[in-house]
Short mmCIF file of C-alpha atoms and ligand atoms in Angstrom, two decimals:
data_model
loop_
_atom_site.label_atom_id
_atom_site.label_comp_id
_atom_site.label_asym_id
_atom_site.label_seq_id
_atom_site.Cartn_x
_atom_site.Cartn_y
_atom_site.Cartn_z
CA UNK Q 135 92.74 74.68 93.83
CA UNK Q 136 90.78 71.63 92.68
CA UNK Q 137 90.57 73.35 89.29
CA UNK Q 138 89.42 70.18 87.53
CA UNK Q 139 86.14 70.24 89.50
CA UNK Q 140 85.33 73.68 88.16
CA UNK Q 141 85.16 72.79 84.50
CA UNK Q 142 81.47 73.73 83.97
CA UNK Q 143 82.08 77.11 85.65
CA UNK Q 144 85.21 77.69 83.55
CA UNK Q 145 83.38 76.84 80.33
CA UNK Q 146 80.67 79.31 81.33
CA UNK Q 147 83.30 81.97 81.98
CA UNK Q 148 85.08 81.31 78.69
CA UNK Q 149 81.87 81.34 76.70
CA UNK Q 150 81.06 84.75 78.18
CA UNK Q 151 84.36 86.14 76.86
CA UNK Q 152 84.39 87.47 73.34
CA UNK Q 153 86.23 84.71 71.39
CA UNK Q 154 88.13 87.26 69.33
CA UNK Q 155 89.45 88.98 72.50
CA UNK Q 156 90.58 85.71 73.99
CA UNK Q 157 92.14 84.42 70.77
CA UNK Q 158 94.01 87.66 70.16
CA UNK Q 159 95.36 87.67 73.73
CA UNK Q 160 96.55 84.10 73.29
CA UNK Q 161 98.08 84.63 69.84
CA UNK Q 162 99.81 87.86 70.81
CA UNK Q 163 101.12 86.67 74.15
CA UNK Q 164 100.88 82.87 74.11
CA UNK Q 165 104.62 82.26 74.25
CA UNK Q 166 105.14 84.79 77.05
CA UNK Q 167 102.17 83.32 78.92
CA UNK Q 168 103.60 79.80 78.72
CA UNK Q 169 107.00 81.11 79.88
CA UNK Q 170 105.41 82.94 82.83
CA UNK Q 171 103.49 79.81 83.87
CA UNK Q 172 106.73 77.81 83.75
CA UNK Q 173 108.35 80.36 86.12
CA UNK Q 174 105.41 79.99 88.51
CA UNK Q 175 105.72 76.19 88.28
CA UNK Q 176 109.42 76.50 89.17
CA UNK Q 177 108.68 78.69 92.19
CA UNK Q 178 105.91 76.35 93.31
CA UNK Q 179 108.31 73.40 93.15
CA UNK Q 180 110.89 75.33 95.20
CA UNK Q 181 108.35 76.04 97.93
CA UNK Q 182 107.08 72.46 97.93
CA UNK Q 183 110.65 71.17 98.29
CA UNK Q 184 111.27 73.50 101.23
CA UNK Q 185 108.27 72.04 103.05
CA UNK Q 186 109.33 68.46 102.24
CA UNK Q 187 112.80 69.15 103.66
CA UNK Q 188 111.31 70.66 106.83
CA UNK Q 189 109.02 67.64 107.21
CA UNK Q 190 111.95 65.25 106.85
CA UNK Q 191 114.06 67.14 109.38
CA UNK Q 192 111.20 67.31 111.87
CA UNK Q 193 110.58 63.59 111.46
CA UNK Q 194 114.23 62.80 112.15
CA UNK Q 195 114.17 64.95 115.31
CA UNK Q 196 110.78 64.20 116.79
CA UNK Q 197 109.72 60.94 115.09
CA UNK Q 198 106.51 62.36 113.69
CA UNK Q 199 105.47 64.17 110.50
CA UNK Q 200 104.00 67.66 110.88
CA UNK Q 201 102.87 67.49 107.22
CA UNK Q 202 100.22 65.00 106.13
CA UNK Q 203 100.27 65.98 102.45
CA UNK Q 204 101.11 68.78 100.04
CA UNK Q 205 99.02 69.79 97.03
CA UNK Q 206 100.20 72.16 94.34
CA UNK Q 207 98.44 73.80 91.43
CA UNK Q 208 98.89 76.43 88.77
CA UNK Q 209 95.75 78.52 88.35
CA UNK Q 210 93.93 77.59 85.14
CA UNK Q 211 93.72 80.11 82.26
CA UNK Q 212 89.95 80.42 82.81
CA UNK Q 213 90.38 81.20 86.54
CA UNK Q 214 93.11 83.70 85.73
CA UNK Q 215 90.88 85.35 83.14
CA UNK Q 216 87.93 85.46 85.55
CA UNK Q 217 90.02 87.03 88.33
CA UNK Q 218 91.50 89.63 85.98
CA UNK Q 219 87.99 90.53 84.85
CA UNK Q 220 86.91 90.83 88.49
CA UNK Q 221 89.85 93.17 89.11
CA UNK Q 222 88.96 95.15 86.00
CA UNK Q 223 92.39 94.53 84.42
CA UNK Q 224 93.24 93.34 80.92
CA UNK Q 225 94.64 89.80 81.10
CA UNK Q 226 98.03 90.68 79.66
CA UNK Q 227 101.07 88.72 80.77
CA UNK Q 228 102.48 91.77 82.56
CA UNK Q 229 99.19 92.47 84.34
CA UNK Q 230 98.79 88.84 85.40
CA UNK Q 231 102.22 88.93 87.02
CA UNK Q 232 101.72 92.29 88.70
CA UNK Q 233 98.11 91.82 89.88
CA UNK Q 234 97.78 88.16 90.91
CA UNK Q 235 99.36 86.57 93.97
CA UNK Q 236 97.84 83.13 93.61
CA UNK Q 237 98.83 81.90 90.15
CA UNK Q 238 101.10 79.38 91.89
CA UNK Q 239 99.55 77.70 94.93
CA UNK Q 240 100.96 75.32 97.50
CA UNK Q 241 98.56 73.82 100.04
CA UNK Q 242 100.17 72.19 103.06
CA UNK Q 243 97.94 69.87 105.09
CA UNK Q 244 99.24 69.60 108.63
CA UNK Q 245 98.60 67.09 111.36
CA UNK Q 246 98.09 69.55 114.23
CA UNK Q 247 97.20 73.20 114.72
CA UNK Q 248 100.60 74.18 116.15
CA UNK Q 249 102.37 72.57 113.17
CA UNK Q 250 100.81 75.23 110.92
CA UNK Q 251 102.44 78.13 112.76
CA UNK Q 252 105.72 76.29 113.30
CA UNK Q 253 106.04 75.49 109.58
CA UNK Q 254 105.04 79.03 108.58
CA UNK Q 255 107.75 80.44 110.89
CA UNK Q 256 110.36 78.01 109.62
CA UNK Q 257 109.58 78.96 106.02
CA UNK Q 258 109.65 82.67 106.82
CA UNK Q 259 113.08 82.36 108.47
CA UNK Q 260 114.73 81.05 105.28
CA UNK Q 261 116.84 83.80 103.82
CA UNK Q 262 115.67 83.38 100.21
CA UNK Q 263 112.00 83.62 101.23
CA UNK Q 264 110.28 86.97 101.63
CA UNK Q 265 106.83 86.93 103.26
CA UNK Q 266 104.80 89.65 101.54
CA UNK Q 267 101.45 89.09 103.24
CA UNK Q 268 99.84 86.96 105.92
CA UNK Q 269 96.09 86.31 106.18
CA UNK Q 270 95.25 84.36 109.31
CA UNK Q 271 91.84 82.84 108.69
CA UNK Q 272 92.40 80.57 111.72
CA UNK Q 273 92.44 83.38 114.25
CA UNK Q 274 89.91 85.30 112.11
CA UNK Q 275 87.77 82.74 110.26
CA UNK Q 276 85.80 83.88 107.21
CA UNK Q 277 82.02 84.30 107.68
CA UNK Q 278 81.62 81.00 105.79
CA UNK Q 279 83.58 79.27 108.56
CA UNK Q 280 86.67 78.87 106.36
CA UNK Q 281 89.90 78.47 108.32
CA UNK Q 282 93.49 78.35 107.00
CA UNK Q 283 96.68 80.35 107.27
CA UNK Q 284 97.50 82.07 103.97
CA UNK Q 285 100.94 83.44 103.14
CA UNK Q 286 102.02 85.22 100.01
CA UNK Q 287 105.73 84.58 99.65
CA UNK Q 288 108.28 85.73 97.14
CA UNK Q 289 111.02 83.30 96.22
CA UNK Q 290 113.74 83.49 93.57
CA UNK Q 291 114.01 81.02 90.71
CA UNK Q 292 117.27 80.74 88.81
CA UNK Q 293 116.94 80.91 85.03
CA UNK Q 294 119.57 80.93 82.26
CA UNK Q 295 119.10 84.71 82.15
CA UNK Q 296 119.53 85.12 85.91
CA UNK Q 297 117.51 85.32 89.09
CA UNK Q 298 113.77 86.06 88.99
CA UNK Q 299 111.62 86.63 92.08
CA UNK Q 300 108.21 84.94 91.87
CA UNK Q 301 105.18 85.03 94.14
CA UNK Q 302 103.49 81.90 95.51
CA UNK Q 303 100.38 81.59 97.66
CA UNK Q 304 100.83 79.11 100.51
CA UNK Q 305 97.76 77.80 102.32
CA UNK Q 306 98.42 75.92 105.55
CA UNK Q 307 95.59 74.04 107.21
CA UNK Q 308 94.91 70.94 109.30
CA UNK Q 309 93.36 67.73 107.99
CA UNK Q 310 90.12 68.77 109.66
CA UNK Q 311 90.13 72.25 108.08
CA UNK Q 312 90.90 70.68 104.70
CA UNK Q 313 88.06 68.19 105.10
CA UNK Q 314 85.63 71.07 105.77
CA UNK Q 315 86.97 73.31 102.98
CA UNK Q 316 86.89 70.53 100.37
CA UNK Q 317 83.29 69.60 101.12
CA UNK Q 318 82.18 73.23 101.37
CA UNK Q 319 83.88 73.98 98.03
CA UNK Q 320 82.03 71.10 96.35
CA UNK Q 321 78.71 72.21 97.82
CA UNK Q 322 79.25 75.86 96.91
CA UNK Q 323 79.57 75.05 93.23
CA UNK Q 324 76.36 73.05 93.11
CA UNK Q 325 74.17 75.42 91.15
CA UNK Q 326 70.78 73.86 91.84
CA UNK Q 327 70.31 74.78 95.51
CA UNK Q 328 67.05 76.73 95.85
CA UNK Q 329 67.61 80.34 96.96
CA UNK Q 330 65.51 79.80 100.10
CA UNK Q 331 67.79 77.02 101.33
CA UNK Q 332 71.08 78.80 100.72
CA UNK Q 333 71.07 80.85 103.96
CA UNK Q 334 70.22 77.83 106.08
CA UNK Q 335 72.91 75.72 104.39
CA UNK Q 336 75.48 78.49 104.89
CA UNK Q 337 74.57 78.72 108.58
CA UNK Q 338 74.89 74.96 109.04
CA UNK Q 339 78.22 74.88 107.22
CA UNK Q 340 79.52 77.61 109.49
CA UNK Q 341 78.35 75.62 112.57
CA UNK Q 342 80.11 72.51 111.22
CA UNK Q 343 83.29 74.57 110.83
CA UNK Q 344 83.08 75.58 114.51
CA UNK Q 345 82.61 71.95 115.56
CA UNK Q 346 85.53 70.63 113.51
CA UNK Q 347 87.69 73.49 114.74
CA UNK Q 348 87.09 72.34 118.33
CA UNK Q 349 88.25 68.87 117.25
CA UNK Q 350 91.56 70.42 116.17
CA UNK Q 351 91.99 72.04 119.58
CA UNK Q 352 91.15 68.79 121.38
CA UNK Q 353 93.52 66.73 119.23
CA UNK Q 354 96.33 69.18 119.95
CA UNK Q 355 95.63 69.07 123.66
CA UNK Q 356 95.61 65.23 123.61
CA UNK Q 357 98.94 65.15 121.76
CA UNK Q 358 100.49 67.58 124.24
CA UNK Q 359 99.25 65.53 127.21
CA UNK Q 360 100.72 62.36 125.69
CA UNK Q 361 104.03 64.10 124.97
CA UNK Q 362 104.23 65.41 128.53
CA UNK Q 363 103.33 62.10 130.16
CA UNK Q 364 106.22 60.48 132.04
CA UNK Q 365 107.89 57.55 130.19
P1 0O2 E 465 91.22 78.15 94.15
O1 0O2 E 465 90.66 77.31 93.08
O2 0O2 E 465 90.95 77.55 95.53
O3 0O2 E 465 92.62 78.52 93.97
P2 0O2 E 465 93.57 88.07 97.08
O4 0O2 E 465 93.48 88.15 95.59
O5 0O2 E 465 94.49 86.95 97.53
O6 0O2 E 465 93.86 89.35 97.74
P3 0O2 E 465 91.26 86.46 97.45
O7 0O2 E 465 91.47 85.77 96.15
O8 0O2 E 465 89.87 86.85 97.82
O9 0O2 E 465 92.14 87.76 97.57
O10 0O2 E 465 91.93 85.56 98.55
P4 0O2 E 465 91.41 84.84 99.83
O11 0O2 E 465 89.94 84.94 100.04
O12 0O2 E 465 92.30 85.27 100.94
O13 0O2 E 465 91.75 83.35 99.46
C1 0O2 E 465 91.28 82.77 98.30
C2 0O2 E 465 91.45 81.25 98.38
O14 0O2 E 465 91.22 80.78 99.72
C3 0O2 E 465 90.40 80.57 97.54
O15 0O2 E 465 90.94 80.37 96.27
C4 0O2 E 465 90.19 79.25 98.26
O16 0O2 E 465 91.22 78.33 97.95
C5 0O2 E 465 90.34 79.66 99.70
N1 0O2 E 465 89.07 80.11 100.29
C6 0O2 E 465 88.79 81.37 100.71
N2 0O2 E 465 87.56 81.42 101.24
C7 0O2 E 465 87.03 80.18 101.19
C8 0O2 E 465 85.78 79.61 101.61
O17 0O2 E 465 84.90 80.25 102.15
N3 0O2 E 465 85.63 78.26 101.36
C9 0O2 E 465 86.60 77.50 100.77
N4 0O2 E 465 86.34 76.20 100.58
N5 0O2 E 465 87.78 78.02 100.35
C10 0O2 E 465 88.00 79.34 100.56
P5 0O2 E 465 90.00 80.53 94.98
O18 0O2 E 465 90.28 81.83 94.36
O19 0O2 E 465 88.58 80.21 95.31
O20 0O2 E 465 90.49 79.50 93.98
#
């Protein structure tokens, strides 16, 4: 996500692609590509609406919002092209749909740690949602320190020609996890960090992730103590 902050990297990627290859892909498949992206946008909107409905219902029941904010994005053509190259696949419309799970992305920023799992369960229980994969980077953080719960879900969209299942990547994280990931993402794409400092910076970022993660646990514990206090 945050595609707009990656413009220099995307330009670099595009300039490394043979212009004739790229142009011929776009000319031959441009209309199909645009149609596919519109299907992903539809699926992304469906998933976003599901979370907004859950947030509203939760608020009515418990007088608090489990969701702080929701961000959505469609992967940019340059990022799609880069990922297809990394996978060693031609970036045809059919290959993009079969190989990539994260063309449509929905990021749900939650207030508390337990909200993440509650919302993920509530989404998974809906009978038009199929959970294809779960990656729990909260229980198993990445070496960088990155924490979030990732789900790949399949959801139908209804077109004039009928029903079409589409895949969407959902990332659920707390405000604290999002704060860390956003800053780390910005730092990671700074190209001018001397090689010698990279290891040290990575180690410090990972330590920061541990510290902010403890804040999440403490905030949850404080909320639970307040909820359980006698009126
Ligand atoms: P963007 O711009 O964020 O969308 P997969 O193809 O899903 O099997 P992949 O792509 O390696 O495998 O998925 P992974 O690592 O489970 O999740 C990828 C996404 O998670 C990234 O998207 C980031 O959004 C986020 N992410 C993963 N690791 C880190 C990390 O160390 N730091 C930060 N800040 N974010 C991370 P992309 O592809 O980078 O693009």
